[in-house]
Coordinates of C-alpha atoms in Angstrom, one line a residue:
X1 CA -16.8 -37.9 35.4
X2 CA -17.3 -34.1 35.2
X3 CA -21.1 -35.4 36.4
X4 CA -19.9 -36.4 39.6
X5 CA -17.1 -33.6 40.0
X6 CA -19.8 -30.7 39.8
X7 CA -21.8 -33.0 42.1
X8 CA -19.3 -33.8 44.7
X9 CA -17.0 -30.7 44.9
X10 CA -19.5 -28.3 46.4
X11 CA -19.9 -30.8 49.8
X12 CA -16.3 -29.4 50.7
X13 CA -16.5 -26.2 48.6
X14 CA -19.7 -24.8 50.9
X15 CA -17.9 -25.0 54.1
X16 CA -15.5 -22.0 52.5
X17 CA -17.6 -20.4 50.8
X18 CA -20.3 -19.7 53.6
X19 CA -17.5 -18.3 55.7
X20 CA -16.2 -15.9 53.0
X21 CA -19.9 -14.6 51.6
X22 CA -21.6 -15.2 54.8
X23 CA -24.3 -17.3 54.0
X24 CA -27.2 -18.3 56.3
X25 CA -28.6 -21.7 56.0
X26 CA -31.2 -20.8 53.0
X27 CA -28.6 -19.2 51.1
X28 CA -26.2 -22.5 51.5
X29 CA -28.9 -24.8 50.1
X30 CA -29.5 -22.6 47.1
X31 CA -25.7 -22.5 46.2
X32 CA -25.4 -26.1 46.8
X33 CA -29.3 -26.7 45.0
X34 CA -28.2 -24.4 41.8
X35 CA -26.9 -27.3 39.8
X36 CA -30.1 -29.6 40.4
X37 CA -32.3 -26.8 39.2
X38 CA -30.3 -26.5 36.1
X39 CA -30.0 -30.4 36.0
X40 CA -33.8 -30.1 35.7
X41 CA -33.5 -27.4 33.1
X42 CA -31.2 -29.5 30.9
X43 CA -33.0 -32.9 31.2
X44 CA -35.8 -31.2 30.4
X45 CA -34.8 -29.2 27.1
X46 CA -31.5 -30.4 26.1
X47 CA -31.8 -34.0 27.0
X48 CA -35.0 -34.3 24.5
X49 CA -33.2 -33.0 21.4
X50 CA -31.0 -35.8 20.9
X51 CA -33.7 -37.5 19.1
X52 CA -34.0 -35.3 17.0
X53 CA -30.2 -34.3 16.7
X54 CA -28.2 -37.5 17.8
X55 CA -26.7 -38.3 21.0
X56 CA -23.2 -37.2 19.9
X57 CA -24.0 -33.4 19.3
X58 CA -25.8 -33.0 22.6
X59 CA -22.7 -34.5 24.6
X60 CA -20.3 -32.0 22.5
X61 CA -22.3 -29.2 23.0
X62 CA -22.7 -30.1 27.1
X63 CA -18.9 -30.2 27.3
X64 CA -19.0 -26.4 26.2
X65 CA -21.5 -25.6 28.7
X66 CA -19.6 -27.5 31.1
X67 CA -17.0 -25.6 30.8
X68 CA -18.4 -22.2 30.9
X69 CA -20.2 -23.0 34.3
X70 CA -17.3 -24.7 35.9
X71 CA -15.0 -21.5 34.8
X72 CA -17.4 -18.7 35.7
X73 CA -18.2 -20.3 39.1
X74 CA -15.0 -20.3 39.9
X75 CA -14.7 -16.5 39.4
X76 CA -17.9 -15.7 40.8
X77 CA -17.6 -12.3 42.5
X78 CA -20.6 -12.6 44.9
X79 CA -23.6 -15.0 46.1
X80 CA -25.7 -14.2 42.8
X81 CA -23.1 -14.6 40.1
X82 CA -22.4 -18.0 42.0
X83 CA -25.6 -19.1 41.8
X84 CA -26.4 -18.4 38.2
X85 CA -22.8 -20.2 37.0
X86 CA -24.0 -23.3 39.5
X87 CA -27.6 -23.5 37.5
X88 CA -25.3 -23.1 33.8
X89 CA -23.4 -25.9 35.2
X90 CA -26.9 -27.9 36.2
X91 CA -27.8 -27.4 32.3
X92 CA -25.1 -29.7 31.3
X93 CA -25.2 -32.1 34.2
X94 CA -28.9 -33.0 33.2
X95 CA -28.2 -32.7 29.8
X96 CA -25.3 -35.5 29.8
X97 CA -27.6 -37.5 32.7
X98 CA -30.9 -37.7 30.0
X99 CA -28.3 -38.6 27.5
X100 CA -25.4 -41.0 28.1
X101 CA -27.3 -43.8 29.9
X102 CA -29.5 -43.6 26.8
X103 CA -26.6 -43.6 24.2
X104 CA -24.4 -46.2 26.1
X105 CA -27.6 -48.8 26.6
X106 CA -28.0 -48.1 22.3
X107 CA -24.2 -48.8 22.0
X108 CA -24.0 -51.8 24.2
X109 CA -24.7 -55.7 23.0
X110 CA -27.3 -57.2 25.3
X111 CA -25.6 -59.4 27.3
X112 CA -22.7 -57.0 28.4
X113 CA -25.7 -53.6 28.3
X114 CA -25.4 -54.1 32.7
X115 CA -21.9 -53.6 32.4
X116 CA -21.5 -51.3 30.0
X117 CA -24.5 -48.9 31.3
X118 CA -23.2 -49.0 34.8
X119 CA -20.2 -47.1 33.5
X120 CA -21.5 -44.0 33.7
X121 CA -21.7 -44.4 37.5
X122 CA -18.2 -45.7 37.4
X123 CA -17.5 -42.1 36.0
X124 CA -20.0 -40.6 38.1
X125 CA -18.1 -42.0 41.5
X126 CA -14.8 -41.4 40.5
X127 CA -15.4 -37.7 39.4
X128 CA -16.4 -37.3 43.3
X129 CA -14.0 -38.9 44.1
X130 CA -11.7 -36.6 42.3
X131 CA -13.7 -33.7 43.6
X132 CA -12.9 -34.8 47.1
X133 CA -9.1 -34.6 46.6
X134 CA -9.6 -31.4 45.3
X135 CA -11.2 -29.8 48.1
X136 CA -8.8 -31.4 50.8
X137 CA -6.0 -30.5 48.2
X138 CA -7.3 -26.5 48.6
X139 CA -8.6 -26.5 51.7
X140 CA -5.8 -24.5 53.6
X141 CA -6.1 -21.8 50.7
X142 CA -8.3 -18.7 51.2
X143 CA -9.4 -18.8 47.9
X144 CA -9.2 -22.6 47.8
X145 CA -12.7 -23.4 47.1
X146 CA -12.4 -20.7 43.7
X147 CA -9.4 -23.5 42.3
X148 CA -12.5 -26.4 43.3
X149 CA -14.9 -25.3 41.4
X150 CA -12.8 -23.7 38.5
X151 CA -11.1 -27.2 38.0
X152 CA -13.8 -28.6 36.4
X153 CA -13.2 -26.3 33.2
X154 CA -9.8 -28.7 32.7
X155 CA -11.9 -32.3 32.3
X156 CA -14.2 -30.2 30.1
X157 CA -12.0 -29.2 27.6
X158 CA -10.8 -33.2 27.3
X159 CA -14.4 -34.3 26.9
X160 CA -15.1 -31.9 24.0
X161 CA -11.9 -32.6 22.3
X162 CA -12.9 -36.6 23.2
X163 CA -16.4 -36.7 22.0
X164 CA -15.5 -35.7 18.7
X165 CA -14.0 -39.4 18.2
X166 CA -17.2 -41.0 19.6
X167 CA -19.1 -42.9 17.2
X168 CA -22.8 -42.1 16.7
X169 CA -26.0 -44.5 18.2
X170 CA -26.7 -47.0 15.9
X171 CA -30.1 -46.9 16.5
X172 CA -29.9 -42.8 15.8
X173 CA -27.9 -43.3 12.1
X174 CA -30.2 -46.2 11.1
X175 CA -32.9 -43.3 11.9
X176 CA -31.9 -41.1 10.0
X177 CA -31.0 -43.2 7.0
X178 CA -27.2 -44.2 7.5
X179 CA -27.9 -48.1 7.8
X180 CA -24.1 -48.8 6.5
X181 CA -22.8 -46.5 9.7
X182 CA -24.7 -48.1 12.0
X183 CA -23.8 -51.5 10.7
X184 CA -20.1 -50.5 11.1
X185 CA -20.5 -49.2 14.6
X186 CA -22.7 -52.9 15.4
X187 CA -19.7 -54.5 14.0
X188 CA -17.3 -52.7 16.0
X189 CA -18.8 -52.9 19.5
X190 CA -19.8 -56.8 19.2
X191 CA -16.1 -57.9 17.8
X192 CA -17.1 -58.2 13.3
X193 CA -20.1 -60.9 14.8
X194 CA -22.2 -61.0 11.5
X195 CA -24.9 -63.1 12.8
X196 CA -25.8 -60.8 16.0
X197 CA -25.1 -58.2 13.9
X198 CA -28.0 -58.9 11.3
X199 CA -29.9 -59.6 14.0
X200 CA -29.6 -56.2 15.6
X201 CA -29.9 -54.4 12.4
X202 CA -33.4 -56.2 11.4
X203 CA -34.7 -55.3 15.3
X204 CA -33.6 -51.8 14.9
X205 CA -35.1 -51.4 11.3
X206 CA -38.5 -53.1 12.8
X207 CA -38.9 -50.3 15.1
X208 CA -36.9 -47.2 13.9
X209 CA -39.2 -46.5 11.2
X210 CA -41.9 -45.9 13.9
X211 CA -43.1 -41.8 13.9
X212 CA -40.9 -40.3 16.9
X213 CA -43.4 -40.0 20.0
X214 CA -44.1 -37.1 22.0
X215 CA -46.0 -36.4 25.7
X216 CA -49.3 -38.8 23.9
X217 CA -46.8 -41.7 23.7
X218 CA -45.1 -41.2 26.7
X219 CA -48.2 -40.9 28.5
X220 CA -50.2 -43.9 26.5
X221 CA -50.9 -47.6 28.0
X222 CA -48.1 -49.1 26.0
X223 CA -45.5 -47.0 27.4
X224 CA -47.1 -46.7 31.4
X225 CA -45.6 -49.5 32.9
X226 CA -42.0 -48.3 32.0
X227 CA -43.0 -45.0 32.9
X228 CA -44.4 -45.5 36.3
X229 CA -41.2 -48.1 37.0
X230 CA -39.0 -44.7 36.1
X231 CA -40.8 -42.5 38.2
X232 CA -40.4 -44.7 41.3
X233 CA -37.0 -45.4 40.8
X234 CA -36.1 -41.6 40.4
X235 CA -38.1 -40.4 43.4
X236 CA -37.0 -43.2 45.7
X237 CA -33.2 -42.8 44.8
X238 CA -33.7 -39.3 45.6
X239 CA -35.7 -39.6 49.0
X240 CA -33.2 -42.4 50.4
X241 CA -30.8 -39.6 51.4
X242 CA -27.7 -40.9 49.3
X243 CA -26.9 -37.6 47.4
X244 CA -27.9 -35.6 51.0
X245 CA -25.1 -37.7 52.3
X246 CA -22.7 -36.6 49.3
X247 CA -23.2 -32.9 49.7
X248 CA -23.3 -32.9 53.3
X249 CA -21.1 -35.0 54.5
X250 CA -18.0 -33.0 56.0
X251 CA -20.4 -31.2 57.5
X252 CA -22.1 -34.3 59.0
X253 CA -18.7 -35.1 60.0
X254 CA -18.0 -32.1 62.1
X255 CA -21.0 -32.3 64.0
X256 CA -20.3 -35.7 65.2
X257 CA -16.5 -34.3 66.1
X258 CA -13.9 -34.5 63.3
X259 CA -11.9 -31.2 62.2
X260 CA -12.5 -29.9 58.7
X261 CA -8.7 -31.7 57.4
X262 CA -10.4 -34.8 59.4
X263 CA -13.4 -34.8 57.7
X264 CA -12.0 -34.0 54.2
X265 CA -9.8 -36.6 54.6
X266 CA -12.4 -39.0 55.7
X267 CA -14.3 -38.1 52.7
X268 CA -11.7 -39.3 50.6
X269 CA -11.2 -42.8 52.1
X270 CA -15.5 -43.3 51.5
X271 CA -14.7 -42.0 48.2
X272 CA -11.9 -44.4 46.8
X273 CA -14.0 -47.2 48.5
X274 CA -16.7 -46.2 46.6
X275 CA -15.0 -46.4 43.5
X276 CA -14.1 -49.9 44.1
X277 CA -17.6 -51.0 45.3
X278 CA -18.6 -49.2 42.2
X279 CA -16.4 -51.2 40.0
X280 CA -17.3 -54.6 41.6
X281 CA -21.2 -54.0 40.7
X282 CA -19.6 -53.7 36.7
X283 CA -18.6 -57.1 37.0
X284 CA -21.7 -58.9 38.3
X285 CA -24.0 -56.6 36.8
X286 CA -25.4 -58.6 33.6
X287 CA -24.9 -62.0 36.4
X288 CA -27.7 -60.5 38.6
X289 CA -31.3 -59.6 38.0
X290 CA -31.9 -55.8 38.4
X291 CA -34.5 -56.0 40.7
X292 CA -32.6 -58.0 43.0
X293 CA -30.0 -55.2 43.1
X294 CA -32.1 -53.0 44.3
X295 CA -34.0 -54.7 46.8
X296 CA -31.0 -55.8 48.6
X297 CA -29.2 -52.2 47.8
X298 CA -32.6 -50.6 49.6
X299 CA -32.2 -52.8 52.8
X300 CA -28.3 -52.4 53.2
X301 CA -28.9 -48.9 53.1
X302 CA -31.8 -48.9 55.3
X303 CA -30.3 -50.6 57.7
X304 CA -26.6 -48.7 57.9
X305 CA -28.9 -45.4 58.1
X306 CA -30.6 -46.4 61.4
X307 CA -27.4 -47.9 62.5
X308 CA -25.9 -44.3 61.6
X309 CA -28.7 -42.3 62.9
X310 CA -28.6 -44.0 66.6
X311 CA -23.8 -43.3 66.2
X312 CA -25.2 -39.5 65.6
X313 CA -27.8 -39.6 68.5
X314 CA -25.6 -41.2 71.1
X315 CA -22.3 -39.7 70.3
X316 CA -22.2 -37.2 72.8
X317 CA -18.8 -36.5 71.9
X318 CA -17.0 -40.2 72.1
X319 CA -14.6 -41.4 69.5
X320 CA -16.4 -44.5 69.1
X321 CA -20.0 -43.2 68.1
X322 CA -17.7 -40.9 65.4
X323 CA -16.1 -44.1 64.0
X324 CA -19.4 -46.1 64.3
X325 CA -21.0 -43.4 62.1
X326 CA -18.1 -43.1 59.8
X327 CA -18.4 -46.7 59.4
X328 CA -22.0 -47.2 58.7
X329 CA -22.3 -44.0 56.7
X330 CA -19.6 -45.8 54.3
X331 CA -21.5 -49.4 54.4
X332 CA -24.5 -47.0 53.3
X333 CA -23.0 -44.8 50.5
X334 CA -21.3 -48.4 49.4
X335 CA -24.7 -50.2 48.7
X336 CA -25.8 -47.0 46.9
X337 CA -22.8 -47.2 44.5
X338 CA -23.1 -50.7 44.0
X339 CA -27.2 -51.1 43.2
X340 CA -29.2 -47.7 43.3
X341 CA -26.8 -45.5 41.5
X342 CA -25.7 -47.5 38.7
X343 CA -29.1 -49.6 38.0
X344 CA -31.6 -46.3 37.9
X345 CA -29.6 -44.6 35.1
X346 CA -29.3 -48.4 33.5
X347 CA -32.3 -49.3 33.5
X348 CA -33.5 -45.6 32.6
X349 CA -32.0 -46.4 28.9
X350 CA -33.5 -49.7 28.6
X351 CA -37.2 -49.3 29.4
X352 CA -38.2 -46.7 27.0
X353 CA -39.3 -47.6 23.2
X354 CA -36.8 -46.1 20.8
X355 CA -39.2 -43.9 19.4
X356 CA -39.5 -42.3 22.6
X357 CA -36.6 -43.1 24.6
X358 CA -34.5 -39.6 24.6
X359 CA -38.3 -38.2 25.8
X360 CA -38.5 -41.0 28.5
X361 CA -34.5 -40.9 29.6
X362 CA -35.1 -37.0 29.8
X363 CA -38.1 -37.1 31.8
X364 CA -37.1 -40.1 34.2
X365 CA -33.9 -37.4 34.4
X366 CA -36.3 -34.4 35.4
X367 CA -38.1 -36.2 38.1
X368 CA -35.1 -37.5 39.6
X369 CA -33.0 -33.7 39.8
X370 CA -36.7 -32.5 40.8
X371 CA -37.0 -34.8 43.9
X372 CA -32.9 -34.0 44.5
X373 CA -33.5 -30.5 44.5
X374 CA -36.3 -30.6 47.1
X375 CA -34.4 -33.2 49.1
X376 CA -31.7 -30.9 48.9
X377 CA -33.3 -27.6 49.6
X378 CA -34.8 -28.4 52.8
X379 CA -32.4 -31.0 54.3
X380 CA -30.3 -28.1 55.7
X381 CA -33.7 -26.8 57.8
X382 CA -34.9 -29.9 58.4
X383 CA -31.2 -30.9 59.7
X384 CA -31.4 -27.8 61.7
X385 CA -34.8 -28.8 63.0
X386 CA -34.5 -32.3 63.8
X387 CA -30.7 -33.0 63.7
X388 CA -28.8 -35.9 62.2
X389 CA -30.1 -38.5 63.9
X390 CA -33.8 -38.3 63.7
X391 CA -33.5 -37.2 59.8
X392 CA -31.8 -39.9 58.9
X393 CA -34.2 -42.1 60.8
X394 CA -37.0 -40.9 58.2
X395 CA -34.5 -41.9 55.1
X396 CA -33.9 -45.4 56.6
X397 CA -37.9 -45.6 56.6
X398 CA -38.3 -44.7 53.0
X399 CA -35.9 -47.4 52.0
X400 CA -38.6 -50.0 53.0
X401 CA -40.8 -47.9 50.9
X402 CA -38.7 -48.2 48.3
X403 CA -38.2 -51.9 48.2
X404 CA -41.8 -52.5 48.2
X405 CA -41.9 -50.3 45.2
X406 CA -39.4 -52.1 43.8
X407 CA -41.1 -55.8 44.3
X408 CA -44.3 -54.3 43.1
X409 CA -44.0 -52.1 40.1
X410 CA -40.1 -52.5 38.6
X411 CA -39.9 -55.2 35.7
X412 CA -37.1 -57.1 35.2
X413 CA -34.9 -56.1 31.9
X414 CA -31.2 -58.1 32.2
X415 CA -30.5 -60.0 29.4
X416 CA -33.0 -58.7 26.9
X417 CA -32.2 -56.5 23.9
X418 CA -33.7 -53.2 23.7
X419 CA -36.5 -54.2 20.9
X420 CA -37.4 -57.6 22.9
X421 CA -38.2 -54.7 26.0
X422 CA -40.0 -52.8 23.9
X423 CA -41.9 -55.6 22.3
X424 CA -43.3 -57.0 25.3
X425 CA -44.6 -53.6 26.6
X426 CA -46.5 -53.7 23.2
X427 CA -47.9 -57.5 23.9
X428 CA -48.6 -56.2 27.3
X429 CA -50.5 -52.8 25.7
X430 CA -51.9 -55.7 23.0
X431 CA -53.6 -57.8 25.9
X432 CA -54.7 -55.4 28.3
X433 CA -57.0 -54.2 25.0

């Protein structure tokens, strides 16, 4: 939830803060871009350690840095001291993104893993959500967008105080030699079953005893097919547009005509309906294959982006272009929440070997904030440059793209457990030699 707070609060946040510490359009991006380039900083340093150090730890100590940024951000004096709270604040939003899918695929029973994976973008979407209130909540308040980004330090404090009652990955305690924890933790999350739980526990003890990997691993035969799959999928997410859209989107609503109450407000309604979209793809998650998701989530959003991109370019001022735009730009930001949002970060903890799959999470994590961060950084000049419509023209394009990727290089994963994934990228590996 905090995850999608940080992530959603500065798209009405920036429209105050500009104004107060006269920014130019460079200087929005980088306030707006800080948290991604921390993301990248935690995915790529914190996110590893937890297998070494367990899941559990890393989320405790991301709460902490959680609440540091969110509380110094919010008393940020000046451009600078804003910026470095907003990349503190990325540390622990890559952190928990390398980690949670990770430790909520290792805590999930196969057949409900969809389900149980996807919510993290249940969390994700409803922290925006939240974030959204927030800024309309502020907005007529001088200092308002101080209270935005300060609020964060609140959810914070519950998620350390929370995590502490978390139980540890099995897979992590049979690692480290606690095979009667981890059979109490199997017990607990698949309702005192004896039989899958034996079965789990020989899996995991087949493969946990395999030396942890490094960059040789990740990099090897074996492991390449999952990787390139990761890759993909956290580029294409990225270069889709959907978290432009997120940031940017009061400020895409004044420029088609709405007031900044108006397009708070409308921020909100796309926000509870997201939440609800969001909630539905729970339920068919582990009924539909993954691949499937995503090809129909790229063409839904395709299409509602050139349907968007031709509201923006023939407004011209008229009510009807706004609403046509509103419309579209919520049909978009709906198939996002209920296929390419939730099934990356699921199928990110699912296609890594366990020896290797903190490493693999964590990297899949730094390529995605990377490709955010530049998507990020130069939509405000390329916006500038081309305007609304035309950009958004360019993401509908590289939804195609990202289908074909999809139909070409994604494998499917619903319905398998974690060591059946990982055995067939061996046999694959096996045959190819």
């Amino acid at each position: 939830m905090l995850f999608g707070y940080d992530t959603g609060v500065i798209s009405g946040a920036i429209l105050f803060i500009q104004k107060q510490m006269h920014l130019g359009t460079w200087e929005q991006g980088w306030i707006v871009s800080a948290v991604l380039l921390g993301a990248i900083l935690g995915s790529l340093f914190i996110g590893p350690s937890s297998d070494k150090y367990g899941r559990r730890k890393l989320l405790l100590l991301s709460s902490v840095i959680f609440f540091v940024g969110a509380l110094g951000s919010g008393f940020s004096q000046g451009f600078w001291s804003l910026l470095c709270f907003r990349i503190v604040l990325g540390l622990a939003v890559g952190a928990s993104s390398s980690m949670v899918p990770t430790y909520l695929a290792e805590l999930s029973p196969a057949d409900k893993r969809g389900m149980v994976s996807s919510m993290f973008q249940l969390m994700v979407m409803t922290g925006i959500l939240v974030a959204y209130i927030t800024n309309w909540s502020f907005e007529n308040m001088y200092t308002g967008w101080r209270w935005m980004l300060g609020f964060a330090a609140i959810p914070a404090a519950i998620m350390f105080f929370g995590a502490l009652y978390l139980p540890e990955s099995p897979r992590y305690l049979v690692k480290i030699g606690r095979e009667d924890d981890a059979r109490a933790v199997l017990m607990n999350m698949n309702r005192n079953d004896k039989d899958v739980v034996d079965k789990d526990m020989t899996q995991i003890e087949q493969q946990v005893h395999m030396k942890n990997g490094g960059l040789k691993e990740l990099f090897g035969p074996m492991v390449r097919p999952a990787l390139i799959a990761a890759i993909g999928l956290a580029v294409f997410q990225q270069v889709m547009g959907c978290n432009t859209v997120l940031y940017y989107a009061p400020t895409i609503f004044t420029d088609v005509g709405f007031g900044v109450n108006a397009a708070l407000l409308a921020h909100i309604g796309i926000g509870t309906f997201n939440v609800i979209v969001t909630a539905f793809a729970l339920s068919i998650m582990d009924k539909v294959d993954r691949k499937k998701m995503l090809i129909y989530g790229g063409l839904g959003m395709g299409i509602s982006l050139f349907v968007m991109s031709a509201g923006m370019k023939f407004s011209g001022g008229s009510k009807a272009a706004a609403v046509i735009c509103v419309v579209a730009m919520t049909i978009y930001i709906a198939f996002f929440s209920g296929t390419w949002g939730p099934v990356m970060w699921v199928m990110f903890g699912e296609m890594f070997p366990l020896n290797i799959r903190g490493l693999g999470n964590s990297f899949g994590s730094v390529v995605n904030w990377t490709a955010n961060l530049i998507v990020s950084l130069t939509f405000p000049t390329l916006l500038d440059f081309f305007g609304t419509g035309s950009l958004f023209i360019g993401y509908g394009v590289l939804c195609f793209f990202g289908i074909w990727f999809v139909h070409a290089k994604v494998f499917e994963t619903r319905g398998k457990s974690l060591e059946d994934i990982e055995q067939t990228l061996r046999d694959r590996a096996g045959s190819k030699n």
